């Protein structure tokens, strides 16, 4: 979490800093701050608790003129959101300034020792120790001081340093959290946590690896490792366009991203269809697959929900055992993994700390590793042995939508690819499924074509305290995702249950007027689901069903039905999730919530 920016060049630094922070606000919005070197002894510092707008408001008539600066948008970990805890942090004498994304795990010991040696702390953050350590380790050589500090701190970080004594230099360092350098054209360079911050300034970047230190000047960028040895890095050219990272006329990024799903899914499918399903980047053989006796899918949040669907795909089409695990659990429970295990990690950002750690642990245990991610060059993409990409384009809204559907389609194609290799299902069945999968982008468009009824339901039921989601089989997996969407952006208490589980406890919560969203698309368990719907209806719940077109009899047992186009029951999650995303979106609007930036959350979770 947290977003970092830096500028060094010939222009007014504050303009890039504020623009870059605006693009990175999805990474955290508990506070924001900047430090700009205005020459001589004059370092301008301003910080504000809350959204970036509060900082902008404070700066309104007082924009610093300096050409070198650093900035930060915070997602609080150590110390509550406040002006004092906002970054940049500095040492006792205001000679060094630092912004940080991550956690310094040994900060308490370091802080106690620094206090004993006379340092005065003003914040509750872990980051402030870094500024005081620099002060202590500086004897005229800025780079050496940074290297010595990095040798003392433990944990995860991307760090950016500025010093009054070196107005021509910014120093960046990375361990486990992302950091990129944007190469400017006119004697200027940029530093940021993520590409959207710099894309309107340059497309040529360096992506820092763990252990890299970048010494950035306006016309020079040098890289060294922590031992001080120079390293050479390749330029990474960003192919996204700037508009893709903007709202494009929609009121919120989330709505834009929901509507981008047909294109995102089409872009994810097309590189892998060539009569049959192909993954040139995998190039697996039947033997490779035969040797795999167990598959784990490991992820967090929405990506975990996509993993649950992926399990169905692989088990049904490839007939191999798949376990799905939350990354934060998997990494700490000594998973049974060896060289015959394939660990698939799923992550939109490619930076989620728990998922990255689970991936590293799997590698250490000898597993084959495959990353399904949306970000080329992300930490997870670089760490995994194999990588396949969702081509969703940048996802900015905190609530994930197009990343989920592209993860689903890519995992469906992965399962088909494995089925082709292992001959686990007849060729004719593969061909039938490919035909249906090609129709999915158009079917998502059709699902998106009439949002009015969903808006109305959101307005009617948006003020309920509790909402339940039920379904069986793949409908249950989608129900989990629908409930997560509703709770994270509208703050309504929402729970998803396997419909068959209701009678084992949850039915006690169903009383008159409680909304129950019932997914009823899985033909193999349809009758059972219908019985569960009748059970909640008998307790006077209000049932909104999601069903495939043609299922006209369902309206006899429910209050409302939202229809999606019909397809195979394996593919229908790509369609049923769409009304659930829209329902969450419009419920949040009805309740006046900040859709793109829900409270307490951030887009990229780079802390444990
Ligand atoms: C919810 C959401 C999160 C993410 C989770 C993993 O809408 O977006 O639950 O899915 O934080 O993030 P990635 O996929 O970046 O690893």
PDB file of N, CA, C and O and ligand atoms in Angstrom, residues 1 254 298-305 346-356 372-375 380 395 397-401 403-404 407 481 484-485 488-489 598 601-605, ligand 1:
ATOM      1  N   UNK A   1       0.841  -1.187   0.000  1.00  0.00           N
ATOM      2  CA  UNK A   1       0.000   0.000   0.000  1.00  0.00           C
ATOM      3  C   UNK A   1       0.867   1.224   0.000  1.00  0.00           C
ATOM      4  O   UNK A   1       2.061   1.139   0.127  1.00  0.00           O
ATOM      5  N   UNK A 254     -14.896   2.351 -11.368  1.00  0.00           N
ATOM      6  CA  UNK A 254     -15.507   1.019 -11.250  1.00  0.00           C
ATOM      7  C   UNK A 254     -16.531   0.788 -12.365  1.00  0.00           C
ATOM      8  O   UNK A 254     -16.547  -0.272 -13.001  1.00  0.00           O
ATOM      9  N   UNK A 298      -3.605 -20.300  -5.403  1.00  0.00           N
ATOM     10  CA  UNK A 298      -3.402 -19.498  -4.198  1.00  0.00           C
ATOM     11  C   UNK A 298      -3.589 -18.021  -4.562  1.00  0.00           C
ATOM     12  O   UNK A 298      -3.011 -17.547  -5.542  1.00  0.00           O
ATOM     13  N   UNK A 299      -4.382 -17.310  -3.758  1.00  0.00           N
ATOM     14  CA  UNK A 299      -4.670 -15.913  -4.080  1.00  0.00           C
ATOM     15  C   UNK A 299      -5.375 -15.251  -2.896  1.00  0.00           C
ATOM     16  O   UNK A 299      -5.604 -15.892  -1.869  1.00  0.00           O
ATOM     17  N   UNK A 300      -5.720 -13.991  -3.053  1.00  0.00           N
ATOM     18  CA  UNK A 300      -6.432 -13.238  -2.009  1.00  0.00           C
ATOM     19  C   UNK A 300      -7.685 -12.577  -2.603  1.00  0.00           C
ATOM     20  O   UNK A 300      -7.685 -12.188  -3.770  1.00  0.00           O
ATOM     21  N   UNK A 301      -8.694 -12.408  -1.764  1.00  0.00           N
ATOM     22  CA  UNK A 301      -9.868 -11.593  -2.127  1.00  0.00           C
ATOM     23  C   UNK A 301     -10.550 -12.073  -3.388  1.00  0.00           C
ATOM     24  O   UNK A 301     -10.842 -13.264  -3.573  1.00  0.00           O
ATOM     25  N   UNK A 302     -10.794 -11.128  -4.275  1.00  0.00           N
ATOM     26  CA  UNK A 302     -11.475 -11.440  -5.531  1.00  0.00           C
ATOM     27  C   UNK A 302     -10.692 -12.463  -6.344  1.00  0.00           C
ATOM     28  O   UNK A 302     -11.278 -13.356  -6.975  1.00  0.00           O
ATOM     29  N   UNK A 303      -9.378 -12.338  -6.336  1.00  0.00           N
ATOM     30  CA  UNK A 303      -8.553 -13.283  -7.095  1.00  0.00           C
ATOM     31  C   UNK A 303      -8.720 -14.696  -6.524  1.00  0.00           C
ATOM     32  O   UNK A 303      -8.701 -15.689  -7.264  1.00  0.00           O
ATOM     33  N   UNK A 304      -8.924 -14.792  -5.210  1.00  0.00           N
ATOM     34  CA  UNK A 304      -9.191 -16.091  -4.576  1.00  0.00           C
ATOM     35  C   UNK A 304     -10.538 -16.640  -5.083  1.00  0.00           C
ATOM     36  O   UNK A 304     -10.664 -17.832  -5.392  1.00  0.00           O
ATOM     37  N   UNK A 305     -11.510 -15.751  -5.185  1.00  0.00           N
ATOM     38  CA  UNK A 305     -12.815 -16.199  -5.716  1.00  0.00           C
ATOM     39  C   UNK A 305     -12.676 -16.699  -7.160  1.00  0.00           C
ATOM     40  O   UNK A 305     -13.340 -17.657  -7.563  1.00  0.00           O
ATOM     41  N   UNK A 346      -2.819 -16.284  -8.396  1.00  0.00           N
ATOM     42  CA  UNK A 346      -3.643 -15.379  -9.199  1.00  0.00           C
ATOM     43  C   UNK A 346      -3.587 -14.004  -8.537  1.00  0.00           C
ATOM     44  O   UNK A 346      -3.854 -13.881  -7.330  1.00  0.00           O
ATOM     45  N   UNK A 347      -3.226 -12.990  -9.301  1.00  0.00           N
ATOM     46  CA  UNK A 347      -3.135 -11.651  -8.718  1.00  0.00           C
ATOM     47  C   UNK A 347      -3.249 -10.596  -9.807  1.00  0.00           C
ATOM     48  O   UNK A 347      -2.442 -10.569 -10.730  1.00  0.00           O
ATOM     49  N   UNK A 348      -4.253  -9.745  -9.690  1.00  0.00           N
ATOM     50  CA  UNK A 348      -4.394  -8.643 -10.644  1.00  0.00           C
ATOM     51  C   UNK A 348      -3.137  -7.789 -10.630  1.00  0.00           C
ATOM     52  O   UNK A 348      -2.508  -7.587 -11.665  1.00  0.00           O
ATOM     53  N   UNK A 349      -2.781  -7.274  -9.467  1.00  0.00           N
ATOM     54  CA  UNK A 349      -1.673  -6.310  -9.373  1.00  0.00           C
ATOM     55  C   UNK A 349      -0.319  -6.963  -9.561  1.00  0.00           C
ATOM     56  O   UNK A 349       0.639  -6.324  -9.966  1.00  0.00           O
ATOM     57  N   UNK A 350      -0.233  -8.239  -9.199  1.00  0.00           N
ATOM     58  CA  UNK A 350       1.070  -8.905  -9.212  1.00  0.00           C
ATOM     59  C   UNK A 350       1.963  -8.435  -8.081  1.00  0.00           C
ATOM     60  O   UNK A 350       3.163  -8.719  -8.068  1.00  0.00           O
ATOM     61  N   UNK A 351       1.393  -7.701  -7.125  1.00  0.00           N
ATOM     62  CA  UNK A 351       2.209  -7.155  -6.040  1.00  0.00           C
ATOM     63  C   UNK A 351       1.702  -7.553  -4.660  1.00  0.00           C
ATOM     64  O   UNK A 351       2.295  -7.160  -3.663  1.00  0.00           O
ATOM     65  N   UNK A 352       0.588  -8.280  -4.582  1.00  0.00           N
ATOM     66  CA  UNK A 352       0.020  -8.597  -3.277  1.00  0.00           C
ATOM     67  C   UNK A 352       1.028  -9.382  -2.443  1.00  0.00           C
ATOM     68  O   UNK A 352       1.484 -10.461  -2.831  1.00  0.00           O
ATOM     69  N   UNK A 353       1.322  -8.815  -1.291  1.00  0.00           N
ATOM     70  CA  UNK A 353       2.403  -9.329  -0.462  1.00  0.00           C
ATOM     71  C   UNK A 353       2.212 -10.809  -0.076  1.00  0.00           C
ATOM     72  O   UNK A 353       3.134 -11.615  -0.175  1.00  0.00           O
ATOM     73  N   UNK A 354       1.001 -11.154   0.369  1.00  0.00           N
ATOM     74  CA  UNK A 354       0.759 -12.541   0.799  1.00  0.00           C
ATOM     75  C   UNK A 354       0.895 -13.511  -0.377  1.00  0.00           C
ATOM     76  O   UNK A 354       1.432 -14.611  -0.234  1.00  0.00           O
ATOM     77  N   UNK A 355       0.403 -13.106  -1.531  1.00  0.00           N
ATOM     78  CA  UNK A 355       0.463 -13.987  -2.702  1.00  0.00           C
ATOM     79  C   UNK A 355       1.914 -14.161  -3.149  1.00  0.00           C
ATOM     80  O   UNK A 355       2.348 -15.265  -3.489  1.00  0.00           O
ATOM     81  N   UNK A 356       2.645 -13.066  -3.106  1.00  0.00           N
ATOM     82  CA  UNK A 356       4.059 -13.117  -3.484  1.00  0.00           C
ATOM     83  C   UNK A 356       4.825 -14.039  -2.531  1.00  0.00           C
ATOM     84  O   UNK A 356       5.649 -14.859  -2.966  1.00  0.00           O
ATOM     85  N   UNK A 372      -0.937 -16.040 -12.774  1.00  0.00           N
ATOM     86  CA  UNK A 372      -1.979 -15.448 -13.617  1.00  0.00           C
ATOM     87  C   UNK A 372      -2.092 -14.009 -13.136  1.00  0.00           C
ATOM     88  O   UNK A 372      -2.556 -13.760 -12.024  1.00  0.00           O
ATOM     89  N   UNK A 373      -1.617 -13.066 -13.923  1.00  0.00           N
ATOM     90  CA  UNK A 373      -1.594 -11.686 -13.441  1.00  0.00           C
ATOM     91  C   UNK A 373      -1.911 -10.707 -14.553  1.00  0.00           C
ATOM     92  O   UNK A 373      -1.890 -11.062 -15.737  1.00  0.00           O
ATOM     93  N   UNK A 374      -2.184  -9.463 -14.142  1.00  0.00           N
ATOM     94  CA  UNK A 374      -2.561  -8.432 -15.119  1.00  0.00           C
ATOM     95  C   UNK A 374      -1.411  -7.474 -15.390  1.00  0.00           C
ATOM     96  O   UNK A 374      -1.532  -6.610 -16.238  1.00  0.00           O
ATOM     97  N   UNK A 375      -0.341  -7.597 -14.627  1.00  0.00           N
ATOM     98  CA  UNK A 375       0.707  -6.576 -14.739  1.00  0.00           C
ATOM     99  C   UNK A 375       2.046  -7.200 -15.144  1.00  0.00           C
ATOM    100  O   UNK A 375       2.686  -7.916 -14.367  1.00  0.00           O
ATOM    101  N   UNK A 380       5.236 -10.496  -8.892  1.00  0.00           N
ATOM    102  CA  UNK A 380       4.765 -11.883  -9.015  1.00  0.00           C
ATOM    103  C   UNK A 380       5.102 -12.428 -10.407  1.00  0.00           C
ATOM    104  O   UNK A 380       5.561 -13.564 -10.548  1.00  0.00           O
ATOM    105  N   UNK A 395      -6.459  -1.576 -13.969  1.00  0.00           N
ATOM    106  CA  UNK A 395      -7.661  -1.563 -13.121  1.00  0.00           C
ATOM    107  C   UNK A 395      -7.380  -0.614 -11.963  1.00  0.00           C
ATOM    108  O   UNK A 395      -6.462  -0.841 -11.178  1.00  0.00           O
ATOM    109  N   UNK A 397     -10.114   1.190  -9.963  1.00  0.00           N
ATOM    110  CA  UNK A 397     -11.066   1.134  -8.837  1.00  0.00           C
ATOM    111  C   UNK A 397     -10.586   0.078  -7.848  1.00  0.00           C
ATOM    112  O   UNK A 397     -10.082  -0.972  -8.246  1.00  0.00           O
ATOM    113  N   UNK A 398     -10.771   0.367  -6.575  1.00  0.00           N
ATOM    114  CA  UNK A 398     -10.326  -0.593  -5.558  1.00  0.00           C
ATOM    115  C   UNK A 398     -11.081  -1.918  -5.723  1.00  0.00           C
ATOM    116  O   UNK A 398     -10.491  -2.993  -5.621  1.00  0.00           O
ATOM    117  N   UNK A 399     -12.381  -1.828  -5.998  1.00  0.00           N
ATOM    118  CA  UNK A 399     -13.158  -3.062  -6.178  1.00  0.00           C
ATOM    119  C   UNK A 399     -12.849  -3.661  -7.555  1.00  0.00           C
ATOM    120  O   UNK A 399     -13.071  -3.032  -8.584  1.00  0.00           O
ATOM    121  N   UNK A 400     -12.388  -4.868  -7.533  1.00  0.00           N
ATOM    122  CA  UNK A 400     -11.965  -5.528  -8.761  1.00  0.00           C
ATOM    123  C   UNK A 400     -13.167  -6.028  -9.560  1.00  0.00           C
ATOM    124  O   UNK A 400     -14.084  -6.631  -9.002  1.00  0.00           O
ATOM    125  N   UNK A 401     -13.189  -5.759 -10.862  1.00  0.00           N
ATOM    126  CA  UNK A 401     -14.292  -6.251 -11.697  1.00  0.00           C
ATOM    127  C   UNK A 401     -13.745  -6.930 -12.951  1.00  0.00           C
ATOM    128  O   UNK A 401     -13.801  -8.139 -13.095  1.00  0.00           O
ATOM    129  N   UNK A 403     -10.751  -7.446 -13.758  1.00  0.00           N
ATOM    130  CA  UNK A 403      -9.658  -8.388 -13.475  1.00  0.00           C
ATOM    131  C   UNK A 403     -10.253  -9.774 -13.194  1.00  0.00           C
ATOM    132  O   UNK A 403      -9.732 -10.790 -13.651  1.00  0.00           O
ATOM    133  N   UNK A 404     -11.380  -9.795 -12.445  1.00  0.00           N
ATOM    134  CA  UNK A 404     -12.019 -11.068 -12.085  1.00  0.00           C
ATOM    135  C   UNK A 404     -12.486 -11.820 -13.342  1.00  0.00           C
ATOM    136  O   UNK A 404     -12.187 -13.007 -13.507  1.00  0.00           O
ATOM    137  N   UNK A 407      -9.612 -13.096 -15.295  1.00  0.00           N
ATOM    138  CA  UNK A 407      -8.984 -14.242 -14.610  1.00  0.00           C
ATOM    139  C   UNK A 407      -9.789 -15.516 -14.881  1.00  0.00           C
ATOM    140  O   UNK A 407      -9.227 -16.586 -15.144  1.00  0.00           O
ATOM    141  N   UNK A 481     -18.252 -13.758  -4.573  1.00  0.00           N
ATOM    142  CA  UNK A 481     -17.710 -12.548  -5.190  1.00  0.00           C
ATOM    143  C   UNK A 481     -18.754 -11.412  -5.147  1.00  0.00           C
ATOM    144  O   UNK A 481     -18.419 -10.263  -4.862  1.00  0.00           O
ATOM    145  N   UNK A 484     -18.831  -9.999  -1.646  1.00  0.00           N
ATOM    146  CA  UNK A 484     -17.633  -9.183  -1.373  1.00  0.00           C
ATOM    147  C   UNK A 484     -17.777  -7.807  -2.017  1.00  0.00           C
ATOM    148  O   UNK A 484     -17.484  -6.772  -1.403  1.00  0.00           O
ATOM    149  N   UNK A 485     -18.256  -7.792  -3.269  1.00  0.00           N
ATOM    150  CA  UNK A 485     -18.414  -6.500  -3.956  1.00  0.00           C
ATOM    151  C   UNK A 485     -19.346  -5.599  -3.156  1.00  0.00           C
ATOM    152  O   UNK A 485     -19.067  -4.426  -2.959  1.00  0.00           O
ATOM    153  N   UNK A 488     -17.732  -4.400   0.269  1.00  0.00           N
ATOM    154  CA  UNK A 488     -16.560  -3.511   0.237  1.00  0.00           C
ATOM    155  C   UNK A 488     -16.881  -2.104  -0.241  1.00  0.00           C
ATOM    156  O   UNK A 488     -16.228  -1.160   0.182  1.00  0.00           O
ATOM    157  N   UNK A 489     -17.900  -1.951  -1.112  1.00  0.00           N
ATOM    158  CA  UNK A 489     -18.129  -0.577  -1.580  1.00  0.00           C
ATOM    159  C   UNK A 489     -19.392   0.075  -1.023  1.00  0.00           C
ATOM    160  O   UNK A 489     -19.500   1.289  -1.026  1.00  0.00           O
ATOM    161  N   UNK A 598     -13.224   2.928  -1.361  1.00  0.00           N
ATOM    162  CA  UNK A 598     -13.937   2.546  -0.148  1.00  0.00           C
ATOM    163  C   UNK A 598     -13.057   2.707   1.093  1.00  0.00           C
ATOM    164  O   UNK A 598     -11.847   2.570   1.016  1.00  0.00           O
ATOM    165  N   UNK A 601      -9.672   0.596   2.720  1.00  0.00           N
ATOM    166  CA  UNK A 601      -9.104  -0.330   1.726  1.00  0.00           C
ATOM    167  C   UNK A 601      -8.116   0.392   0.816  1.00  0.00           C
ATOM    168  O   UNK A 601      -8.086   1.614   0.761  1.00  0.00           O
ATOM    169  N   UNK A 602      -7.343  -0.370   0.104  1.00  0.00           N
ATOM    170  CA  UNK A 602      -6.447   0.185  -0.912  1.00  0.00           C
ATOM    171  C   UNK A 602      -6.339  -0.838  -2.025  1.00  0.00           C
ATOM    172  O   UNK A 602      -6.622  -2.023  -1.824  1.00  0.00           O
ATOM    173  N   UNK A 603      -5.938  -0.391  -3.194  1.00  0.00           N
ATOM    174  CA  UNK A 603      -5.953  -1.281  -4.350  1.00  0.00           C
ATOM    175  C   UNK A 603      -4.879  -2.351  -4.275  1.00  0.00           C
ATOM    176  O   UNK A 603      -5.106  -3.507  -4.585  1.00  0.00           O
ATOM    177  N   UNK A 604      -3.699  -1.926  -3.884  1.00  0.00           N
ATOM    178  CA  UNK A 604      -2.587  -2.861  -3.967  1.00  0.00           C
ATOM    179  C   UNK A 604      -2.120  -3.152  -2.551  1.00  0.00           C
ATOM    180  O   UNK A 604      -1.676  -2.248  -1.845  1.00  0.00           O
ATOM    181  N   UNK A 605      -2.274  -4.408  -2.124  1.00  0.00           N
ATOM    182  CA  UNK A 605      -2.046  -4.721  -0.711  1.00  0.00           C
ATOM    183  C   UNK A 605      -0.644  -5.281  -0.532  1.00  0.00           C
ATOM    184  O   UNK A 605      -0.437  -6.495  -0.542  1.00  0.00           O
TER     185      UNK A 605
HETATM  186  C1  LIG B   1     -11.738  -6.825  -4.064  1.00  0.00           C
HETATM  187  C2  LIG B   1     -10.340  -6.788  -4.430  1.00  0.00           C
HETATM  188  C3  LIG B   1      -9.368  -7.492  -3.567  1.00  0.00           C
HETATM  189  C4  LIG B   1      -8.225  -8.066  -4.409  1.00  0.00           C
HETATM  190  C5  LIG B   1      -7.147  -8.655  -3.496  1.00  0.00           C
HETATM  191  C6  LIG B   1      -6.028  -9.295  -4.283  1.00  0.00           C
HETATM  192  O1  LIG B   1     -12.537  -6.172  -4.992  1.00  0.00           O
HETATM  193  O2  LIG B   1      -9.964  -6.175  -5.396  1.00  0.00           O
HETATM  194  O3  LIG B   1      -9.986  -8.479  -2.811  1.00  0.00           O
HETATM  195  O4  LIG B   1      -8.733  -9.044  -5.262  1.00  0.00           O
HETATM  196  O5  LIG B   1      -6.630  -7.646  -2.682  1.00  0.00           O
HETATM  197  O6  LIG B   1      -5.418  -8.376  -5.125  1.00  0.00           O
HETATM  198  P1  LIG B   1      -4.544  -8.852  -6.363  1.00  0.00           P
HETATM  199  O7  LIG B   1      -5.433  -9.526  -7.327  1.00  0.00           O
HETATM  200  O8  LIG B   1      -3.936  -7.594  -6.890  1.00  0.00           O
HETATM  201  O9  LIG B   1      -3.511  -9.797  -5.811  1.00  0.00           O
END
